[in-house]
Every structure is written in structure tokens, then in C-alpha cells.
Tab-separated table of C-alpha atoms in Angstrom:
chain	number	residue	atom	x	y	z
A	192	MET	CA	-11.374	0.581	-18.704
A	193	ALA	CA	-7.606	0.611	-18.243
A	194	ALA	CA	-7.165	2.609	-21.431
A	195	ALA	CA	-9.601	5.258	-20.280
A	196	VAL	CA	-7.970	5.516	-16.887
A	197	ALA	CA	-4.530	5.742	-18.390
A	198	LEU	CA	-5.561	8.453	-20.807
A	199	LEU	CA	-7.217	10.465	-18.008
A	200	LEU	CA	-4.048	10.238	-16.009
A	201	LEU	CA	-1.837	11.143	-18.901
A	202	SER	CA	-3.855	14.217	-19.712
A	203	ALA	CA	-3.833	15.328	-16.092
A	204	LEU	CA	-0.124	15.911	-15.764
A	205	GLY	CA	2.437	18.250	-17.196
A	206	GLY	CA	5.820	17.726	-18.843
A	207	ALA	CA	8.392	15.118	-17.911
A	208	ALA	CA	11.875	15.549	-16.545
A	209	ALA	CA	14.554	13.383	-14.984
A	210	GLN	CA	13.882	12.308	-11.406
A	211	VAL	CA	16.415	13.211	-8.686
A	212	PHE	CA	16.268	10.856	-5.698
A	213	PRO	CA	16.992	12.007	-2.161
A	214	PRO	CA	20.209	11.050	-0.324
A	215	TRP	CA	20.159	7.497	0.964
A	216	ASN	CA	21.641	5.885	4.039
A	217	GLY	CA	19.521	2.782	3.849
A	218	THR	CA	19.456	-0.361	5.972
A	219	PHE	CA	17.581	-2.878	3.823
A	220	PRO	CA	17.670	-6.326	5.341
A	221	MET	CA	18.830	-8.746	2.649
A	222	GLY	CA	18.476	-12.127	4.315
A	223	PRO	CA	19.121	-15.548	2.762
A	224	GLY	CA	16.682	-16.493	0.062
A	225	PHE	CA	15.683	-13.013	-1.028
A	226	GLY	CA	14.315	-13.022	-4.540
A	227	GLY	CA	13.342	-16.690	-4.444
A	228	GLY	CA	10.573	-18.097	-6.590
A	229	SER	CA	6.834	-17.903	-6.422
A	230	SER	CA	4.905	-16.628	-3.402
A	231	GLY	CA	7.212	-18.221	-0.947
A	232	GLY	CA	7.902	-14.873	0.630
A	233	GLY	CA	10.417	-14.837	3.446
A	234	GLY	CA	8.321	-15.594	6.459
A	235	ALA	CA	8.233	-19.370	6.628
A	236	GLY	CA	10.801	-19.397	9.442
A	237	ALA	CA	8.902	-16.803	11.450
A	238	ALA	CA	5.630	-18.700	10.968
A	239	ALA	CA	7.248	-21.904	12.174
A	240	ALA	CA	8.545	-20.134	15.281
A	241	GLY	CA	5.057	-19.034	16.329
A	242	THR	CA	3.023	-15.835	15.997
A	243	LEU	CA	4.478	-12.582	17.272
A	244	VAL	CA	1.020	-10.923	17.527
A	245	PRO	CA	-2.524	-12.265	17.749
A	246	ALA	CA	-3.659	-10.712	14.490
A	247	MET	CA	-3.087	-8.024	11.825
A	248	PHE	CA	-5.728	-5.802	10.287
A	249	VAL	CA	-4.966	-4.108	6.964
A	250	PHE	CA	-6.467	-0.927	5.502
A	251	GLY	CA	-5.322	0.443	2.180
A	252	ASP	CA	-5.604	0.509	-1.617
A	253	SER	CA	-4.521	-1.610	-4.568
A	254	LEU	CA	-0.996	-2.041	-3.159
A	255	THR	CA	-2.497	-4.235	-0.412
A	256	ASP	CA	-5.939	-5.269	-1.755
A	257	ASN	CA	-6.280	-9.038	-1.741
A	258	GLY	CA	-9.747	-9.367	-3.301
A	259	ASN	CA	-12.060	-6.896	-1.610
A	260	ASN	CA	-13.065	-5.445	-4.987
A	261	ASN	CA	-13.746	-8.795	-6.630
A	262	ASP	CA	-17.522	-8.707	-6.131
A	263	LEU	CA	-17.959	-4.956	-6.536
A	264	ASN	CA	-19.260	-3.191	-9.622
A	265	SER	CA	-15.763	-1.818	-10.094
A	266	LEU	CA	-13.273	-1.191	-12.881
A	267	ALA	CA	-10.443	-1.677	-10.355
A	268	LYS	CA	-10.046	-5.444	-10.249
A	269	ALA	CA	-7.203	-7.920	-10.561
A	270	ASN	CA	-8.975	-11.287	-10.135
A	271	TYR	CA	-7.975	-12.570	-13.563
A	272	PRO	CA	-4.831	-13.977	-15.210
A	273	PRO	CA	-2.020	-13.110	-15.496
A	274	TYR	CA	-2.389	-11.436	-12.048
A	275	GLY	CA	-1.366	-14.029	-9.502
A	276	ILE	CA	0.724	-15.969	-11.970
A	277	ASP	CA	3.321	-16.640	-9.247
A	278	PHE	CA	0.813	-16.920	-6.406
A	279	ALA	CA	-0.078	-20.392	-5.122
A	280	GLY	CA	-3.802	-19.536	-5.242
A	281	GLY	CA	-3.669	-17.972	-8.721
A	282	PRO	CA	-5.565	-14.723	-9.371
A	283	THR	CA	-7.121	-13.617	-6.084
A	284	GLY	CA	-7.543	-9.894	-6.612
A	285	ARG	CA	-3.980	-8.970	-5.641
A	286	PHE	CA	-2.478	-6.374	-7.989
A	287	SER	CA	0.738	-8.327	-8.289
A	288	ASN	CA	2.214	-11.411	-9.854
A	289	GLY	CA	2.359	-12.873	-6.324
A	290	TYR	CA	2.721	-11.511	-2.810
A	291	THR	CA	1.845	-7.999	-1.693
A	292	MET	CA	3.901	-6.196	0.931
A	293	VAL	CA	1.426	-7.068	3.701
A	294	ASP	CA	1.483	-10.761	2.722
A	295	GLU	CA	5.178	-10.775	3.486
A	296	ILE	CA	4.685	-8.890	6.750
A	297	ALA	CA	1.988	-11.340	7.832
A	298	GLN	CA	4.310	-14.274	7.196
A	299	LEU	CA	7.161	-12.643	9.101
A	300	LEU	CA	4.799	-12.098	12.053
A	301	GLY	CA	3.987	-15.796	11.962
A	302	LEU	CA	0.423	-15.197	10.776
A	303	PRO	CA	-1.375	-16.929	7.950
A	304	LEU	CA	-2.237	-14.906	4.852
A	305	LEU	CA	-5.159	-12.703	5.835
A	306	PRO	CA	-8.664	-13.194	4.392
A	307	SER	CA	-10.410	-10.339	2.579
A	308	HIS	CA	-13.395	-8.850	4.375
A	309	PRO	CA	-15.962	-10.851	2.339
A	310	ASP	CA	-14.029	-14.037	3.204
A	311	ALA	CA	-13.967	-13.278	6.923
A	312	SER	CA	-17.646	-13.434	7.782
A	313	SER	CA	-17.130	-15.947	10.600
A	314	GLY	CA	-15.260	-15.507	13.846
A	315	ASP	CA	-12.882	-18.360	13.039
A	316	ALA	CA	-11.962	-16.831	9.644
A	317	ALA	CA	-11.231	-13.406	11.208
A	318	LEU	CA	-9.348	-14.685	14.232
A	319	HIS	CA	-5.846	-13.857	12.901
A	320	GLY	CA	-6.919	-10.586	11.224
A	321	VAL	CA	-8.648	-9.267	8.089
A	322	ASN	CA	-7.592	-7.323	5.031
A	323	TYR	CA	-10.023	-4.476	4.179
A	324	ALA	CA	-7.908	-2.777	1.508
A	325	SER	CA	-9.657	-1.747	-1.727
A	326	ALA	CA	-8.143	-0.756	-5.053
A	327	ALA	CA	-8.863	2.906	-5.956
A	328	ALA	CA	-9.700	3.716	-2.321
A	329	GLY	CA	-8.528	6.916	-0.663
A	330	ILE	CA	-8.575	8.958	2.505
A	331	LEU	CA	-11.384	11.020	0.922
A	332	ASP	CA	-14.654	9.319	0.124
A	333	ASN	CA	-14.863	10.699	-3.393
A	334	THR	CA	-11.371	9.540	-4.393
A	335	GLY	CA	-11.353	6.891	-7.139
A	336	GLN	CA	-14.908	7.465	-8.261
A	337	ASN	CA	-13.699	7.129	-11.862
A	338	PHE	CA	-13.410	3.402	-11.123
A	339	VAL	CA	-17.049	3.296	-9.878
A	340	GLY	CA	-16.996	0.697	-7.063
A	341	ARG	CA	-14.328	0.893	-4.361
A	342	ILE	CA	-14.248	0.949	-0.564
A	343	PRO	CA	-12.971	4.243	0.872
A	344	PHE	CA	-11.029	4.304	4.138
A	345	ASN	CA	-14.087	5.452	6.105
A	346	GLN	CA	-16.051	2.428	4.879
A	347	GLN	CA	-13.125	0.119	5.541
A	348	ILE	CA	-13.258	1.273	9.169
A	349	LYS	CA	-16.990	0.522	9.276
A	350	ASN	CA	-16.248	-2.954	7.874
A	351	PHE	CA	-13.759	-3.417	10.685
A	352	GLU	CA	-16.486	-2.540	13.167
A	353	GLN	CA	-18.562	-5.377	11.703
A	354	THR	CA	-15.615	-7.717	12.269
A	355	LEU	CA	-15.378	-6.560	15.874
A	356	ASP	CA	-19.021	-7.521	16.434
A	357	THR	CA	-18.338	-10.941	14.935
A	358	LEU	CA	-15.166	-11.479	16.985
A	359	SER	CA	-16.790	-10.267	20.189
A	360	LYS	CA	-19.573	-12.828	19.858
A	361	HIS	CA	-17.074	-15.510	18.910
A	362	LEU	CA	-14.769	-14.872	21.870
A	363	GLY	CA	-17.443	-14.275	24.479
A	364	GLY	CA	-17.607	-10.549	24.814
A	365	ALA	CA	-15.722	-7.266	24.265
A	366	SER	CA	-13.728	-7.631	27.496
A	367	LYS	CA	-12.070	-10.786	26.121
A	368	LEU	CA	-11.446	-9.213	22.736
A	369	ALA	CA	-9.859	-5.949	23.909
A	370	PRO	CA	-6.493	-7.321	25.176
A	371	SER	CA	-5.970	-9.279	21.949
A	372	LEU	CA	-6.877	-6.273	19.864
A	373	ALA	CA	-4.421	-4.083	21.765
A	374	ARG	CA	-1.609	-6.496	20.899
A	375	SER	CA	-2.559	-6.768	17.196
A	376	ILE	CA	-0.935	-4.880	14.317
A	377	PHE	CA	-2.996	-2.325	12.377
A	378	TYR	CA	-1.395	-1.626	8.985
A	379	VAL	CA	-2.682	1.470	7.165
A	380	GLY	CA	-1.444	2.583	3.752
A	381	MET	CA	-3.530	5.344	2.213
A	382	GLY	CA	-2.948	8.435	0.075
A	383	SER	CA	-1.685	7.435	-3.380
A	384	ASN	CA	-5.129	7.436	-4.953
A	385	ASP	CA	-5.964	10.762	-3.349
A	386	TYR	CA	-3.405	12.126	-5.784
A	387	LEU	CA	-3.481	9.803	-8.832
A	388	ASN	CA	-7.242	9.318	-8.834
A	389	ASN	CA	-8.449	12.608	-7.399
A	390	TYR	CA	-6.135	15.646	-7.305
A	391	LEU	CA	-4.441	14.940	-10.629
A	392	MET	CA	-7.545	13.854	-12.494
A	393	PRO	CA	-9.022	16.360	-15.006
A	394	ASN	CA	-12.590	15.358	-14.138
A	395	TYR	CA	-12.121	16.444	-10.475
A	396	ASN	CA	-12.259	20.053	-9.384
A	397	THR	CA	-9.924	19.392	-6.450
A	398	ARG	CA	-6.898	21.097	-7.994
A	399	ASN	CA	-8.905	24.281	-8.508
A	400	GLU	CA	-10.018	24.251	-4.878
A	401	TYR	CA	-6.694	23.553	-3.187
A	402	ASN	CA	-3.019	24.173	-3.869
A	403	GLY	CA	-0.636	21.313	-3.078
A	404	ASP	CA	0.053	22.447	0.503
A	405	GLN	CA	-3.618	22.976	1.294
A	406	TYR	CA	-4.550	19.614	-0.118
A	407	SER	CA	-1.932	17.658	1.783
A	408	THR	CA	-3.029	19.415	4.978
A	409	LEU	CA	-6.670	18.485	4.263
A	410	LEU	CA	-5.704	14.857	3.700
A	411	VAL	CA	-3.616	14.548	6.837
A	412	GLN	CA	-6.257	16.190	9.029
A	413	GLN	CA	-8.813	13.692	7.778
A	414	TYR	CA	-6.293	10.857	8.107
A	415	ALA	CA	-5.654	11.713	11.778
A	416	LYS	CA	-9.366	11.643	12.544
A	417	GLN	CA	-9.722	8.223	10.855
A	418	LEU	CA	-6.799	6.773	12.801
A	419	GLY	CA	-8.372	8.241	15.937
A	420	THR	CA	-11.516	6.276	15.171
A	421	LEU	CA	-9.496	3.065	14.965
A	422	TYR	CA	-7.822	3.974	18.276
A	423	ASN	CA	-11.242	4.440	19.879
A	424	LEU	CA	-12.227	1.040	18.576
A	425	GLY	CA	-9.302	-0.564	20.419
A	426	ALA	CA	-6.340	-0.391	18.003
A	427	ARG	CA	-3.021	0.369	19.709
A	428	ARG	CA	-0.162	-0.758	17.408
A	429	PHE	CA	-0.237	1.155	14.155
A	430	VAL	CA	1.943	0.774	11.050
A	431	ILE	CA	1.422	3.861	8.862
A	432	ALA	CA	2.874	3.363	5.363
A	433	GLY	CA	3.975	6.458	3.454
A	434	VAL	CA	3.214	6.858	-0.266
A	435	GLY	CA	6.007	5.551	-2.455
A	436	SER	CA	7.649	7.493	-5.267
A	437	MET	CA	5.392	7.452	-8.356
A	438	ALA	CA	7.430	9.654	-10.678
A	439	CYS	CA	9.079	6.691	-12.433
A	440	ILE	CA	6.295	4.169	-12.566
A	441	PRO	CA	5.762	2.804	-16.121
A	442	ASN	CA	2.603	4.923	-16.550
A	443	MET	CA	4.563	8.106	-15.860
A	444	ARG	CA	7.446	7.108	-18.181
A	445	ALA	CA	4.901	6.219	-20.875
A	446	ARG	CA	3.915	9.867	-21.064
A	447	SER	CA	7.425	10.946	-22.015
A	448	PRO	CA	8.626	10.629	-25.622
A	449	VAL	CA	12.160	10.172	-24.244
A	450	ASN	CA	11.316	7.707	-21.473
A	451	MET	CA	11.890	10.103	-18.561
A	452	CYS	CA	10.323	10.305	-15.122
A	453	SER	CA	7.760	12.929	-14.063
A	454	PRO	CA	8.880	14.561	-10.815
A	455	ASP	CA	5.854	16.833	-10.619
A	456	VAL	CA	3.927	13.924	-9.048
A	457	ASP	CA	6.536	13.419	-6.366
A	458	ASP	CA	6.611	17.158	-5.682
A	459	LEU	CA	3.115	16.620	-4.307
A	460	ILE	CA	3.781	13.342	-2.516
A	461	ILE	CA	6.908	14.452	-0.603
A	462	PRO	CA	5.135	17.138	1.422
A	463	PHE	CA	2.222	14.774	2.118
A	464	ASN	CA	4.619	12.165	3.466
A	465	SER	CA	6.345	14.755	5.650
A	466	LYS	CA	3.030	15.737	7.158
A	467	VAL	CA	2.070	12.111	7.751
A	468	LYS	CA	5.363	11.538	9.573
A	469	ALA	CA	4.705	14.635	11.709
A	470	MET	CA	1.177	13.253	12.352
A	471	VAL	CA	2.725	10.033	13.630
A	472	ASN	CA	4.825	12.017	16.114
A	473	THR	CA	1.770	13.941	17.301
A	474	LEU	CA	-0.306	10.777	17.690
A	475	ASN	CA	2.473	9.124	19.695
A	476	ALA	CA	2.485	12.105	22.039
A	477	ASN	CA	-1.298	12.327	22.434
A	478	ARG	CA	-2.597	8.769	22.296
A	479	PRO	CA	-1.781	7.024	25.619
A	480	GLY	CA	-0.988	3.384	25.481
A	481	ALA	CA	-0.552	3.381	21.703
A	482	LYS	CA	2.430	3.290	19.370
A	483	PHE	CA	2.415	4.573	15.777
A	484	ILE	CA	5.285	3.846	13.386
A	485	TYR	CA	5.956	5.302	9.929
A	486	VAL	CA	7.180	3.153	7.024
A	487	ASP	CA	9.117	5.308	4.517
A	488	ASN	CA	8.080	3.586	1.301
A	489	TYR	CA	9.222	6.608	-0.658
A	490	ALA	CA	12.821	6.256	0.512
A	491	MET	CA	12.789	2.499	0.026
A	492	ILE	CA	11.469	2.378	-3.512
A	493	SER	CA	13.728	5.319	-4.452
A	494	GLN	CA	16.711	3.305	-3.275
A	495	VAL	CA	15.695	0.309	-5.334
A	496	LEU	CA	15.206	2.500	-8.413
A	497	ARG	CA	18.559	4.221	-7.957
A	498	ASN	CA	20.555	1.031	-7.359
A	499	PRO	CA	18.543	-1.748	-9.032
A	500	TRP	CA	21.507	-3.988	-9.731
A	501	SER	CA	22.407	-4.092	-6.010
A	502	TYR	CA	19.083	-5.820	-5.478
A	503	GLY	CA	19.201	-8.060	-8.516
A	504	PHE	CA	16.895	-6.044	-10.796
A	505	SER	CA	17.795	-5.272	-14.374
A	506	VAL	CA	14.531	-3.879	-15.834
A	507	THR	CA	13.497	-0.600	-14.239
A	508	ASP	CA	11.704	1.409	-16.854
A	509	ARG	CA	8.740	-0.738	-17.933
A	510	GLY	CA	6.136	-3.066	-16.579
A	511	CYS	CA	6.217	-6.797	-16.858
A	512	CYS	CA	2.586	-6.810	-18.049
A	513	GLY	CA	0.953	-3.987	-20.016
A	514	ILE	CA	0.430	-2.398	-23.400
A	515	GLY	CA	2.061	0.527	-25.155
A	516	ARG	CA	5.241	2.488	-24.426
A	517	ASN	CA	7.013	1.065	-21.347
A	518	ARG	CA	4.090	-1.355	-21.051
A	519	GLY	CA	2.536	1.460	-19.136
A	520	MET	CA	-0.025	3.152	-21.411
A	521	ILE	CA	-2.604	0.456	-20.665
A	522	THR	CA	-2.194	-1.730	-17.617
A	523	CYS	CA	-2.311	-5.539	-17.457
A	524	LEU	CA	-5.448	-6.835	-19.210
A	525	PRO	CA	-7.009	-10.293	-18.933
A	526	PHE	CA	-4.846	-13.109	-20.360
A	527	LEU	CA	-2.181	-10.663	-21.628
A	528	ARG	CA	1.139	-12.451	-21.827
A	529	PRO	CA	3.563	-11.097	-19.169
A	530	CYS	CA	7.316	-11.022	-19.251
A	531	LEU	CA	9.068	-14.339	-18.561
A	532	ASN	CA	11.914	-13.034	-16.368
A	533	ARG	CA	9.710	-11.497	-13.672
A	534	GLN	CA	12.470	-11.677	-11.067
A	535	ALA	CA	14.374	-9.020	-13.032
A	536	TYR	CA	11.516	-6.465	-13.076
A	537	ILE	CA	10.754	-3.758	-10.496
A	538	PHE	CA	7.294	-3.123	-11.905
A	539	TRP	CA	4.628	-5.716	-12.510
A	540	ASP	CA	2.185	-3.482	-14.376
A	541	ALA	CA	1.726	0.218	-15.138
A	542	PHE	CA	1.352	1.135	-11.473
A	543	HIS	CA	2.358	-1.697	-9.111
A	544	PRO	CA	5.621	-3.409	-8.113
A	545	THR	CA	6.414	-7.054	-8.620
A	546	GLU	CA	6.203	-9.617	-5.856
A	547	ARG	CA	9.966	-9.475	-5.483
A	548	VAL	CA	9.871	-5.761	-4.659
A	549	ASN	CA	6.938	-6.281	-2.319
A	550	VAL	CA	8.881	-8.918	-0.398
A	551	LEU	CA	11.870	-6.624	-0.134
A	552	LEU	CA	9.746	-3.742	1.143
A	553	GLY	CA	7.952	-5.990	3.599
A	554	ARG	CA	11.242	-7.251	5.043
A	555	ALA	CA	12.591	-3.735	5.358
A	556	ALA	CA	9.450	-2.566	7.188
A	557	PHE	CA	9.679	-5.593	9.450
A	558	SER	CA	13.317	-5.349	10.529
A	559	GLY	CA	14.830	-2.235	8.959
A	560	GLY	CA	16.504	0.698	10.682
A	561	ASN	CA	15.101	4.075	11.680
A	562	ASP	CA	15.958	5.520	8.284
A	563	VAL	CA	13.254	3.372	6.670
A	564	VAL	CA	10.806	2.690	9.505
A	565	TYR	CA	10.456	5.157	12.410
A	566	PRO	CA	10.661	5.240	15.431
A	567	MET	CA	10.854	1.454	15.470
A	568	ASN	CA	10.286	-1.389	13.032
A	569	ILE	CA	7.355	-3.813	12.942
A	570	GLN	CA	9.288	-6.556	14.741
A	571	GLN	CA	9.996	-4.130	17.569
A	572	LEU	CA	6.396	-2.881	17.544
A	573	ALA	CA	5.163	-6.444	17.974
A	574	ALA	CA	7.361	-6.814	21.078
A	575	TRP	CA	6.639	-3.273	22.411
A	576	GLN	CA	5.297	-2.991	25.939
A	577	PRO	CA	3.156	0.090	26.739
């Protein structure tokens, strides 16, 4: 499975060249205890101080999936060792050695770790939010079909509607649910698979139908409609995560005989992110009583890759778990032995960051400056008054 996917991706892209990162004026919060051990995250203090919002609902892909693909007929799964090696619950379906970015954000908000949609069938289980994210999912329904089973964003929204029915019955009606929903955080991180597992795949005709600009416009138009659907369902506080730089992930470096990055991927992502940020501005202007914020994952991961030693990383060019050049030709397979010094690695496998990076990104999104999260951070969004 992983080999086939990797080979498809490798054959889809052109030559490699050195990556040039954009200028950086970053404001990463680097609080006490960053880079600590397993799955502790950084949110214990916030959790002890009480919840900042009633709930958080998460929509996304493998960067935030916490087990929604486990029971699907899917090639995109991570519910086996060594995934979860540093997570208290072991392998859960998270594509990480431990926490994902939204796990850290949940803890900082004072919330418990969110259940996956299959684990949130009761009102009690869904009371503090639900994670609907699915590995290989995209904005477009046909994205990721090379992995067979996955839950596209449109279906994730339908799954959220099911949760609303459950919560409404549990709380005694929609009128009692609506105020809580309006104060809850809606985290949405989509788009990476619409490139890696659609536009750049040789078995898709997408690249023949659209040039890069046309495709990013198509994606953002669909994205805005989907976010509008969530708004109509009662969502008011949105966190929209941009697509991170993918030019230097181990799978991209594995393509190069001289271990170089592949900026042609980021040449597609950068315009998409720009249009998503413009979409956020438009939604803020046109959706009364709502606030949308944009998390610049591209800028944040670029900063980490440019100055890894500043953040305590020493291994930047290969995955902790994988096979082949840069441990990126084939991603982390069942019971494959991972690296021992996971705290030193930026990348966990061929495509995904380590828990330590996820914690850093989560903290930056929660309390960073306008250069990484715009026009306010998640902490400010939680306190925002319409």
C-alpha cells in the first residue's frame, strides 16, 4: 500500500531543487516544558484552570485524524505500532508518534482529548466536541480515492449534522444547543490531499483540466461553500489552518538523488494559501456574528525547517519511521522500528511531523502573533465577543 502510494507520488512530480523559504518575523511561543516527553502536550495548566470554550469540532485529514479511518476499508490507516509509541493510549489512528496539533489545542483550551466520530455516538461522549478528520480526505469528494476508503469534507459535515441531532436530544432541544455551539471552536484543516492525492497524481486527470491558478480557485470556491454550510448549522468561531510547506518532507527529498527539496509542490500550495486567507477576510466581512481566523502553518513549519536548532531539532531531512532514502520512499509500516531519539526529529514518517512539532504548532496557533495566526489567535478567539 504505502509503496504503491509513494511510487505514484514520486512519478507525479518533476525535478528537485533547493527550497527557498520566505522571510520570517515569527512569534512562536516557547513556554516552559516545550519538547517534554510523551503525549504530555502543554495544556495541563489550561485544563486545570477550566475550559475556555464549551467544545471543539475538528474537520481535516491525516494531520488531525484520530481514528476515523480505523474501521473503514481504507489504505490510509495508522492504528498499528509504532504509530502512537509516545501516546498514552498507544496506536489510536493518529498519524504521529503522539499528539496531533489539535490534541495540543484541545488541552490548551482546557478540553479533554476529543473522541473520533465513531466513538461519539452518545450525547455524553460528544459533549466537549468531536473529531471528524479523515486521512486522505480533501475538499473535493474524489480526492484520495487511491486510498479507497476516506471521509471527504462534505461527508464530515454530514457526520457533524448527525452529532447535532444527538446533542440536541441530549440537551433538550436546538434552542439550548445553539448558544453553546456559537461559543465552540470549529477547527478546519483541508487542502493538502487535494494536491498530493489528486492534482499531482498521474491517475487523475485534474492537472489536464486545470492549471494551478484555476485549480486553487476551484478549491477555495468549494471550501467557502462548505464553511458556509457549517455556519448555517450554527458554527461561529472558525480556525482555518493553511497547508504547510511540503517541499521538504521526507517523501519529497527521497525523490532527489542529492537529497534536495522539491519547490514545485510549494509553488502550488502558496497561491492556494493566499486565496484561503483572502477567503477568511471575505467571510469575516459577510458572515454576521462569526469570526474566522487563519493559521499560517506554511510560515510556521518553514521557520522550523530553516532554524531547527533554535527549536531543539537536529534531524531535518528524514523521517523517524520509514523505509528507503530519507526513510521517505515507503512510510511507516506495522512494527517497523522507529528512531530512538524522536525528540530530535521534525518528521515522524514520510509525510507527517513528530509530536514535538505538532505541540509547537498547536501552541503557536493558540497564542502566537498576527504573523502566524490572523487576525487573532485561538486564545483570543475563545474570548471574542460578537
